[in-house]
XYZ file of C-alpha atoms in Angstrom:
639
model
C 50.744 121.814 -96.524
C 53.828 121.199 -98.649
C 53.413 119.896 -102.168
C 56.767 118.036 -102.312
C 58.379 116.120 -99.408
C 61.012 113.558 -99.265
C 60.114 109.907 -98.513
C 60.421 108.506 -94.851
C 63.724 106.794 -95.541
C 65.303 110.026 -96.620
C 64.165 112.258 -93.745
C 66.364 113.168 -91.152
C 65.069 113.126 -87.387
C 62.009 114.615 -86.085
C 62.981 118.210 -87.152
C 61.036 120.181 -89.781
C 60.486 117.958 -92.852
C 61.772 119.002 -96.313
C 59.215 120.720 -98.342
C 58.720 123.218 -100.999
C 55.598 124.740 -99.646
C 54.816 128.202 -100.459
C 53.340 128.697 -96.916
C 55.301 131.254 -95.021
C 57.790 129.710 -92.547
C 56.815 132.408 -89.782
C 55.004 135.224 -89.574
C 58.082 137.184 -87.877
C 61.759 136.544 -88.244
C 63.735 134.830 -85.947
C 66.485 137.456 -86.201
C 65.066 140.974 -86.294
C 68.586 142.346 -87.398
C 69.443 139.857 -90.057
C 66.121 138.565 -91.171
C 65.124 135.231 -92.312
C 63.757 133.624 -95.570
C 60.185 134.296 -95.844
C 59.481 130.757 -97.022
C 61.410 127.487 -97.308
C 60.723 127.618 -100.976
C 62.543 130.996 -101.452
C 65.505 129.587 -100.107
C 65.611 126.122 -102.034
C 64.924 127.919 -105.168
C 67.788 130.340 -104.290
C 70.040 127.556 -103.768
C 68.999 125.720 -106.994
C 69.430 128.924 -109.019
C 72.937 129.361 -107.528
C 74.097 125.793 -107.963
C 72.540 125.463 -111.552
C 74.284 127.912 -113.745
C 75.748 128.429 -117.174
C 78.236 125.426 -116.855
C 75.428 122.886 -116.561
C 74.414 123.851 -120.260
C 77.670 124.973 -121.905
C 80.255 122.406 -120.097
C 78.657 119.396 -118.822
C 77.188 118.269 -122.328
C 80.734 118.822 -123.930
C 82.558 116.796 -121.050
C 79.912 113.831 -121.331
C 80.820 113.533 -125.141
C 84.341 113.950 -124.686
C 84.760 111.681 -121.963
C 82.948 108.633 -122.865
C 79.265 109.628 -123.323
C 77.143 107.901 -120.804
C 80.074 106.187 -119.193
C 81.085 109.512 -118.015
C 77.827 109.650 -115.827
C 79.745 106.974 -113.382
C 82.527 109.024 -112.467
C 80.319 111.867 -112.232
C 78.070 110.263 -109.752
C 80.871 109.048 -107.838
C 82.390 112.485 -107.408
C 79.165 113.778 -106.532
C 79.018 111.664 -103.530
C 82.748 111.890 -102.782
C 83.371 115.593 -103.419
C 80.207 117.425 -103.926
C 77.652 116.714 -101.556
C 80.105 116.290 -98.632
C 81.209 119.893 -98.998
C 77.740 121.234 -99.968
C 76.416 119.637 -96.486
C 79.046 120.957 -94.392
C 78.777 124.399 -95.788
C 75.071 124.509 -95.647
C 75.389 123.499 -91.872
C 78.046 125.976 -91.207
C 76.089 128.922 -92.157
C 72.839 127.746 -90.625
C 74.294 127.049 -87.293
C 75.856 130.292 -86.556
C 73.652 132.709 -88.763
C 76.743 134.388 -90.176
C 78.344 134.695 -93.624
C 81.631 133.283 -95.168
C 83.999 135.528 -93.252
C 82.354 136.078 -89.931
C 81.593 132.220 -89.730
C 85.086 131.604 -89.180
C 84.614 132.569 -85.515
C 84.727 128.708 -85.261
C 88.477 128.930 -85.935
C 90.100 132.449 -86.003
C 93.606 131.108 -87.448
C 91.968 130.394 -90.776
C 89.511 133.287 -91.182
C 91.571 134.310 -93.946
C 90.137 131.276 -95.963
C 86.600 133.062 -95.758
C 88.108 136.240 -97.001
C 89.842 134.501 -99.763
C 86.305 133.139 -100.775
C 84.762 136.384 -100.768
C 87.608 138.088 -102.951
C 87.259 135.480 -105.329
C 83.658 135.964 -105.561
C 84.175 139.449 -106.273
C 86.560 138.812 -108.990
C 84.043 136.090 -110.641
C 81.021 138.339 -110.132
C 82.845 141.088 -112.012
C 83.185 138.940 -115.230
C 80.091 136.912 -114.847
C 77.816 139.722 -115.467
C 79.805 140.613 -118.589
C 78.682 137.056 -119.721
C 75.051 137.990 -118.829
C 75.530 141.167 -120.720
C 76.527 138.893 -123.791
C 73.258 137.163 -123.301
C 71.387 140.333 -123.182
C 72.869 141.666 -126.535
C 71.944 138.606 -128.142
C 68.496 138.425 -126.857
C 67.940 141.885 -128.135
C 69.530 141.079 -131.471
C 66.896 138.070 -131.826
C 64.127 140.686 -132.135
C 64.438 140.850 -135.801
C 62.863 138.840 -138.558
C 66.080 137.443 -139.912
C 68.713 136.870 -137.258
C 71.731 139.127 -137.914
C 74.300 136.288 -137.866
C 72.346 134.086 -140.386
C 74.232 135.456 -143.382
C 77.769 137.045 -144.016
C 77.077 140.737 -143.636
C 80.056 143.062 -145.237
C 79.617 145.485 -142.306
C 81.350 142.823 -140.088
C 82.331 139.818 -142.278
C 85.357 139.328 -144.249
C 86.553 137.323 -147.221
C 86.703 134.095 -145.046
C 82.778 134.142 -144.083
C 81.104 131.534 -145.785
C 77.672 129.789 -144.811
C 79.044 126.463 -146.514
C 82.503 124.771 -146.525
C 84.209 125.612 -149.494
C 86.543 122.850 -151.208
C 89.895 124.171 -152.709
C 91.130 120.565 -154.332
C 90.775 116.744 -153.992
C 92.053 113.865 -155.419
C 90.220 112.190 -158.494
C 90.683 109.080 -160.667
C 90.918 109.978 -164.491
C 89.642 107.789 -167.255
C 93.013 105.896 -167.459
C 92.841 104.991 -163.805
C 95.618 107.483 -163.210
C 95.067 109.379 -159.580
C 95.712 112.994 -159.622
C 95.151 116.176 -157.440
C 92.710 118.737 -159.104
C 91.398 121.991 -158.446
C 87.596 121.619 -157.213
C 86.066 123.870 -159.714
C 87.911 122.090 -162.497
C 86.677 118.692 -160.948
C 82.935 119.990 -160.871
C 83.207 121.246 -164.445
C 84.464 117.985 -165.914
C 82.005 116.026 -163.989
C 84.594 114.049 -161.871
C 84.065 112.846 -158.333
C 86.184 113.310 -155.539
C 87.665 110.228 -153.609
C 86.536 109.928 -150.300
C 88.186 111.784 -147.631
C 90.612 113.684 -150.007
C 88.848 116.937 -149.995
C 90.897 119.884 -148.783
C 88.715 122.587 -147.307
C 89.227 126.470 -147.497
C 89.796 128.272 -144.060
C 86.431 129.611 -143.674
C 84.445 130.714 -140.610
C 80.725 130.589 -140.155
C 78.671 133.736 -140.162
C 77.846 133.174 -136.391
C 81.752 133.075 -135.618
C 82.538 136.364 -137.152
C 79.190 137.930 -135.838
C 80.567 136.829 -132.316
C 84.371 138.000 -132.945
C 83.868 141.137 -135.230
C 80.629 142.563 -134.677
C 79.728 141.476 -130.803
C 83.244 141.673 -129.351
C 84.958 143.704 -131.905
C 87.707 141.491 -130.509
C 91.424 142.659 -130.861
C 94.325 140.677 -131.780
C 95.069 139.987 -128.106
C 95.536 141.122 -124.463
C 98.295 143.695 -125.706
C 95.686 145.500 -127.893
C 93.109 146.954 -125.273
C 91.225 149.161 -127.892
C 88.309 151.063 -126.969
C 85.214 150.367 -124.816
C 82.475 148.645 -127.081
C 79.763 150.995 -126.003
C 76.823 148.656 -126.591
C 78.210 146.001 -124.429
C 79.015 148.491 -121.655
C 75.097 149.356 -121.848
C 74.105 145.559 -121.639
C 76.580 145.298 -118.699
C 74.675 148.459 -116.974
C 71.563 146.891 -117.439
C 72.626 143.545 -115.983
C 73.633 145.367 -112.939
C 70.513 147.351 -112.820
C 68.577 144.168 -112.750
C 70.715 142.692 -110.199
C 70.436 145.740 -107.914
C 66.706 145.668 -108.280
C 66.512 142.089 -107.342
C 68.633 142.532 -104.404
C 67.566 145.992 -102.859
C 65.679 144.236 -100.117
C 68.249 141.484 -99.737
C 66.622 137.908 -99.442
C 63.197 139.448 -99.120
C 63.349 140.665 -102.756
C 65.535 138.119 -104.469
C 63.853 135.180 -102.848
C 60.825 136.344 -104.709
C 62.458 136.742 -108.037
C 63.888 133.246 -108.101
C 60.585 131.728 -108.477
C 61.125 133.232 -112.224
C 64.524 133.058 -112.800
C 65.138 129.511 -111.426
C 62.039 127.767 -112.720
C 61.782 129.347 -116.230
C 64.819 127.878 -117.441
C 63.593 124.472 -116.994
C 60.601 125.528 -119.089
C 62.697 126.618 -121.843
C 64.844 123.497 -121.851
C 61.861 121.258 -122.291
C 60.532 123.393 -125.158
C 63.982 123.426 -126.792
C 64.177 119.549 -126.149
C 60.775 118.995 -127.862
C 61.710 121.227 -130.781
C 64.958 119.438 -131.286
C 63.662 116.065 -131.004
C 61.481 116.875 -134.053
C 64.375 117.802 -136.238
C 66.420 115.642 -138.765
C 69.618 114.350 -137.197
C 68.427 114.913 -133.465
C 68.632 111.190 -132.581
C 72.478 111.397 -134.246
C 73.202 114.250 -131.956
C 71.902 112.539 -128.772
C 73.733 109.139 -129.743
C 76.670 111.222 -129.916
C 76.096 112.830 -126.416
C 75.143 109.722 -124.445
C 74.357 106.684 -126.770
C 76.474 104.706 -128.853
C 79.267 107.219 -127.977
C 79.585 105.532 -124.713
C 83.226 104.294 -124.095
C 83.609 102.522 -120.839
C 87.478 102.220 -121.402
C 87.374 105.833 -121.011
C 87.201 105.024 -117.238
C 90.739 104.008 -117.082
C 92.097 107.574 -117.961
C 92.756 109.917 -115.178
C 91.655 112.749 -117.122
C 88.047 111.548 -117.069
C 88.046 111.384 -113.305
C 89.690 114.884 -112.949
C 87.115 116.321 -115.380
C 84.064 114.680 -113.451
C 85.576 116.110 -110.032
C 86.245 119.385 -111.376
C 82.758 119.766 -112.793
C 81.089 118.651 -109.970
C 83.182 120.808 -107.596
C 82.394 124.236 -109.524
C 78.998 123.171 -110.622
C 77.559 122.890 -107.311
C 79.405 126.366 -106.376
C 81.059 125.065 -102.932
C 83.811 126.965 -101.355
C 82.687 130.518 -103.107
C 81.292 131.466 -99.656
C 77.578 131.581 -101.315
C 76.311 128.358 -99.753
C 77.272 129.647 -96.192
C 75.787 133.141 -96.969
C 72.184 131.763 -98.360
C 71.960 129.294 -95.459
C 72.681 131.743 -92.831
C 69.349 133.082 -93.284
C 67.540 129.769 -92.573
C 65.870 129.284 -89.161
C 68.135 127.342 -86.999
C 66.181 123.915 -86.951
C 65.827 123.702 -90.681
C 66.585 120.494 -92.082
C 69.744 121.401 -94.002
C 70.590 117.530 -94.693
C 67.566 117.043 -96.755
C 68.088 120.461 -98.387
C 71.768 119.534 -99.390
C 70.413 116.216 -100.977
C 67.375 117.822 -102.926
C 69.784 120.593 -104.526
C 72.798 118.518 -105.469
C 70.577 116.023 -107.008
C 68.433 118.717 -108.896
C 71.650 120.175 -109.993
C 73.178 116.965 -111.714
C 69.940 115.926 -113.171
C 69.697 119.404 -114.815
C 73.186 118.882 -116.487
C 72.144 115.597 -117.903
C 68.718 116.883 -119.091
C 70.310 120.116 -120.811
C 72.679 117.728 -122.683
C 69.738 116.255 -124.503
C 68.165 119.879 -125.391
C 71.631 120.881 -126.550
C 72.775 117.871 -128.521
C 69.384 117.408 -130.179
C 69.657 120.743 -131.981
C 73.446 120.334 -132.511
C 72.708 116.954 -134.238
C 70.366 118.559 -136.745
C 73.247 121.190 -137.384
C 75.809 118.498 -138.065
C 72.971 116.850 -140.542
C 72.115 120.072 -142.293
C 76.014 120.771 -142.832
C 76.824 117.247 -143.694
C 79.410 117.132 -140.837
C 80.139 114.698 -138.142
C 78.531 115.803 -134.799
C 82.094 115.927 -133.283
C 83.046 118.813 -135.819
C 80.195 120.966 -134.327
C 80.454 120.153 -130.618
C 82.375 122.758 -128.575
C 82.487 124.151 -124.883
C 81.891 127.561 -123.279
C 81.798 130.635 -125.359
C 82.003 128.748 -128.746
C 78.943 126.690 -127.894
C 76.816 129.451 -126.451
C 77.662 132.272 -128.936
C 78.753 130.574 -132.110
C 77.654 126.856 -132.436
C 74.186 127.028 -130.909
C 73.200 130.319 -132.617
C 74.407 128.831 -135.966
C 72.070 126.019 -135.419
C 69.274 128.247 -134.307
C 69.616 130.449 -137.395
C 68.674 127.352 -139.644
C 65.341 126.472 -137.882
C 61.891 127.846 -139.110
C 60.906 130.701 -136.782
C 64.555 131.415 -135.967
C 64.234 134.471 -133.997
C 61.674 132.595 -131.601
C 64.129 130.075 -130.671
C 67.076 132.237 -130.402
C 64.935 134.258 -128.192
C 64.173 131.559 -125.887
C 67.795 130.245 -125.744
C 69.406 133.365 -124.631
C 66.478 134.198 -122.409
C 67.299 130.947 -120.529
C 71.004 131.692 -120.553
C 70.229 135.065 -119.105
C 68.164 133.783 -116.371
C 70.729 131.041 -115.613
C 73.262 133.554 -115.300
C 71.090 136.142 -113.181
C 70.340 133.686 -110.358
C 73.659 132.708 -109.977
C 74.793 136.294 -110.073
C 71.988 137.209 -107.485
C 73.473 134.572 -104.835
C 77.160 135.567 -105.566
C 76.414 139.299 -104.835
C 74.168 138.263 -101.716
C 77.364 136.564 -100.503
C 79.066 140.125 -100.576
C 76.282 141.951 -99.040
C 76.045 139.366 -96.264
C 79.715 139.961 -95.522
C 78.767 143.577 -95.156
C 75.690 142.911 -93.131
C 77.741 140.897 -90.566
C 80.412 143.771 -90.255
C 78.059 146.671 -90.306
C 74.488 145.291 -89.370
C 72.999 148.604 -88.229
C 74.215 150.275 -91.270
C 72.692 147.868 -93.615
C 69.341 147.721 -91.575
C 69.123 151.587 -92.360
C 70.694 151.774 -95.664
C 70.614 148.819 -97.514
C 69.377 150.150 -100.742
C 72.246 152.766 -100.900
C 74.852 150.312 -100.030
C 73.407 147.459 -102.458
C 73.390 150.349 -105.199
C 76.971 151.453 -104.413
C 78.198 148.015 -104.474
C 76.793 147.238 -107.890
C 78.086 150.494 -109.298
C 81.562 149.714 -107.987
C 81.625 146.315 -109.618
C 80.173 147.703 -112.880
C 82.871 150.001 -113.298
C 85.456 147.584 -112.486
C 83.847 145.302 -115.290
C 84.269 147.995 -117.754
C 87.640 146.581 -118.918
C 85.913 143.447 -119.704
C 83.955 144.928 -122.517
C 86.872 146.495 -124.073
C 87.892 145.143 -127.418
C 90.264 142.973 -125.426
C 87.699 142.173 -122.915
C 87.054 138.654 -123.674
C 90.794 137.999 -123.000
C 90.294 139.257 -119.508
C 87.162 137.310 -118.775
C 89.143 134.386 -119.752
C 92.141 135.185 -117.725
C 90.081 135.675 -114.524
C 88.186 132.556 -114.930
C 91.329 130.671 -115.680
C 93.081 131.822 -112.576
C 90.615 132.897 -110.013
C 87.773 130.499 -110.456
C 90.296 127.638 -110.459
C 93.109 126.901 -107.894
C 92.141 129.555 -105.067
C 88.877 127.829 -104.750
C 90.382 124.255 -104.555
C 92.766 125.607 -102.044
C 90.076 127.260 -99.958
C 88.200 124.168 -100.053
C 91.053 121.937 -98.830
C 91.835 124.249 -95.703
C 88.046 124.557 -94.917
C 87.712 120.917 -94.660
C 91.046 120.756 -92.784
C 90.208 123.512 -90.300
C 86.698 122.529 -89.461
C 87.514 118.461 -89.251
C 90.876 118.178 -88.105
C 91.437 121.498 -86.165
C 88.169 122.438 -84.799
C 87.081 118.655 -84.470
C 84.753 116.753 -87.059
C 82.915 115.287 -84.106
C 82.296 118.574 -82.459
C 81.063 120.000 -85.681
C 78.623 116.882 -85.856
C 77.543 117.483 -82.581
C 76.736 121.103 -83.687
C 74.830 119.791 -86.644
C 72.738 117.395 -84.411
C 71.519 120.660 -82.505
C 70.033 121.588 -85.654
C 68.597 118.433 -87.286
C 68.370 116.017 -84.342
C 70.230 113.196 -82.941
C 71.708 110.669 -85.577
C 72.879 107.090 -85.230
C 76.799 106.636 -85.505
C 76.122 104.609 -88.822
C 74.522 107.653 -90.332
C 77.405 109.739 -89.732
C 79.803 106.979 -90.807
C 79.927 108.137 -94.461
C 80.154 111.915 -93.814
C 83.096 111.477 -91.034
C 85.025 109.197 -94.025
C 84.355 111.995 -96.562
C 85.014 115.085 -94.335
C 88.041 113.607 -92.555
C 89.927 111.710 -95.589
C 88.242 111.235 -98.894
C 87.236 114.677 -99.930
C 90.170 116.717 -98.849
C 92.662 114.282 -100.371
C 90.476 114.136 -103.545
C 90.581 117.882 -104.056
C 94.321 118.003 -102.964
C 95.069 115.456 -105.935
C 92.988 117.898 -108.323
C 94.839 120.948 -107.291
C 98.310 119.169 -107.712
C 97.312 117.838 -111.030
C 96.064 121.038 -112.072
C 99.542 122.802 -111.280
C 101.579 120.014 -112.750
C 99.735 120.349 -115.893
C 99.496 123.949 -116.190
C 100.010 125.609 -119.310
C 99.918 129.458 -120.289
C 96.421 130.430 -120.815
C 94.997 130.826 -124.490
C 91.680 131.998 -125.993
C 91.326 129.982 -129.248
C 94.510 130.342 -131.283
C 95.372 133.373 -129.340
C 98.371 132.876 -126.963
C 98.511 135.130 -123.766
C 101.712 137.445 -123.321
C 103.874 136.426 -120.637
C 102.945 139.647 -118.796
C 99.162 138.352 -119.013
C 99.859 135.149 -117.186
C 101.759 137.118 -114.748
C 99.006 139.318 -113.929
C 96.655 136.022 -113.529
C 99.345 134.751 -110.889
C 98.982 138.119 -109.292
C 95.323 137.964 -109.054
C 95.210 134.487 -107.513
C 98.249 135.340 -104.948
C 96.263 138.439 -103.968
C 93.148 136.140 -103.291
C 95.441 133.661 -101.348
C 97.633 136.076 -99.280
C 95.193 137.004 -96.872
C 95.208 133.415 -95.346
C 98.756 133.809 -94.014
C 98.402 137.817 -93.423
C 95.254 137.093 -91.199
C 96.628 134.234 -89.298
C 99.807 135.966 -88.603
C 97.889 138.952 -87.305
C 95.705 136.800 -85.332
C 98.772 135.141 -83.529
C 100.416 138.479 -82.757
C 97.503 139.678 -81.255
C 97.029 136.856 -78.591
C 99.109 136.517 -75.508
C 101.456 133.938 -74.094
C 104.356 131.931 -75.757
C 104.216 131.422 -79.650
C 102.475 127.936 -79.200
C 100.140 129.426 -76.668
C 99.023 131.908 -79.061
C 98.727 129.445 -81.840
C 96.858 126.880 -79.625
C 94.428 129.991 -78.801
C 93.771 130.962 -82.443
C 92.992 127.332 -83.213
C 89.899 127.575 -80.636
C 86.517 128.977 -81.317
C 86.093 132.556 -80.117
C 83.863 133.141 -77.144
C 81.226 134.454 -79.461
C 81.001 131.258 -81.526
C 77.415 129.456 -81.582
C 74.055 129.957 -82.400
C 73.028 133.403 -82.892
C 69.896 133.284 -80.358
C 70.093 132.357 -76.804
C 67.188 129.950 -76.815
C 68.905 127.748 -79.501
C 72.239 127.292 -77.445
C 71.302 124.580 -74.934
C 73.832 123.348 -72.632
C 76.915 123.160 -75.052
C 76.862 127.149 -75.695
C 75.478 128.361 -72.612
C 78.510 130.330 -71.777
C 78.631 131.799 -75.131
C 79.818 135.605 -75.091
C 77.082 137.556 -76.302
C 77.643 141.414 -75.869
C 76.836 144.209 -78.314
C 80.278 144.857 -79.247
C 82.853 142.194 -78.582
C 86.304 143.311 -78.769
C 88.766 140.358 -79.173
C 91.574 139.262 -81.553
C 89.441 139.415 -84.470
C 90.537 141.632 -87.356
C 89.014 145.188 -86.916
C 86.828 145.118 -90.294
C 85.215 141.757 -89.479
C 82.717 140.523 -86.787
C 82.789 143.837 -85.084
C 79.207 143.557 -83.969
C 77.707 140.480 -81.978
C 73.788 140.747 -81.645
C 71.735 140.443 -78.550
C 69.168 137.475 -78.418
C 65.538 138.667 -79.033
């Protein structure tokens, strides 16, 4: 008996109800070769863990503050409905229907199989640097096991003359006894008991201990991408440990990772609640929350295009659509699983997590601003600076600081790990579809080998210039390539394969639905979502600036490397399309037409699920057609 189910008005047909029951779905897998999720909750928590990541904690709160506070929730919710949920539902349905990963699933449309290859290559790039960020979290986690946090004070070992716990005033304007206004040295002002005129203080260019600890001690950061430096050995060890954790979690595929996510996906919420309760009791917490979503709300911001672009981009990347992971995870579902309810549940949980995380983050940042005598806007930041500079500084000033620091970085670690589990599972699923017999016999060696290769590739990211490489890959690979792949995915499935045909495929799984039920999904899949993503893509290209990290500008060759990486990811789309066409027979138009049709082996994996629509589906042990040799080489027999 499940302990959480959707109300009747949100259920879809008479198929399996949505549930987080911990009862086993089936005693025996439907597919003996690939396997299935042991429990429905294994799948749902894996999807939640994949979608909910570091961006929910270190980017969404900042965007909410920057783009109008509470008003930002309006475009955020609209973009969830227009961009996030439609793509999420489509990819979950696609993977579940064919029980195939992000490359093999393009039997649906051979011409665009390169889109799947692009998704997997981009996921590979992201996997390399994402584990580096997990390594940073591990380092700070270990550093928290001290009675005094190491970044609480300026340590001469890594601090320089600019390090200071307080803001240093150089000079200010004062009014003398004869009512003359002059600019004077601040030490002279204090010595003679004068008072600075409000707003005239000039502060020294100092850095907080947490900032210098991050740059000088943890990263040993070089001056730029040109200065590679040496491998930072303790970061390399943390990176190795993070890959060992991933390898252990995935050594049995979804059978092992599906159990670990019960902890990695749920415990971050426990930590968020603890941090929120602690933060709410601190002086200045209310001010921080008001800056986050209260009196800072500015509805005039809704007239700015940048706000809507931020909302769409955050939704798109937060839900992890078009990375291939949703297709991979859903491919292990039973055929009649209610993927519609799953999509709604995971998307809503992801967005609510982002909002909730903001309260926990800003309550403590409000206290930090209160203690420093600053405005909250002066301590708010996004990304690395929030996670490894501003927040650690705030935690260092709390009673029992090591405890709160441990909890915060343990939360970051878990948020990163369960997203990483799903991303690496995307890669192993691709190998599974290519070599099912190999993976059945040698899953552990293959998984260890993959993690070892990715660890070695990630070593460049733990050099003294490593942070610049992390930022470079994130700037290029995790941006335009994914947007471009998503647009092609929607165009290919809805305009070439046929949106109505895809809806019929989905109804084979979740049951027949009314025309009114599909009206919204048709509008999004056919028009709204692809045009919205195309607009974001064009906007991003038009407003492109050479990447920077803080005040450090990347050299021209660094930007060129970034463009080469993204071109390497995208070039497979035309290469594979040309290869497919060249292997077909007939005139050029006949070849193109042939490659725009599903392959004969497209359809449900098991014969009992095919019905009349796929009764003629080709099902041989090894189907040799026009597929690229290294993909889809094997087609399984039904049980």
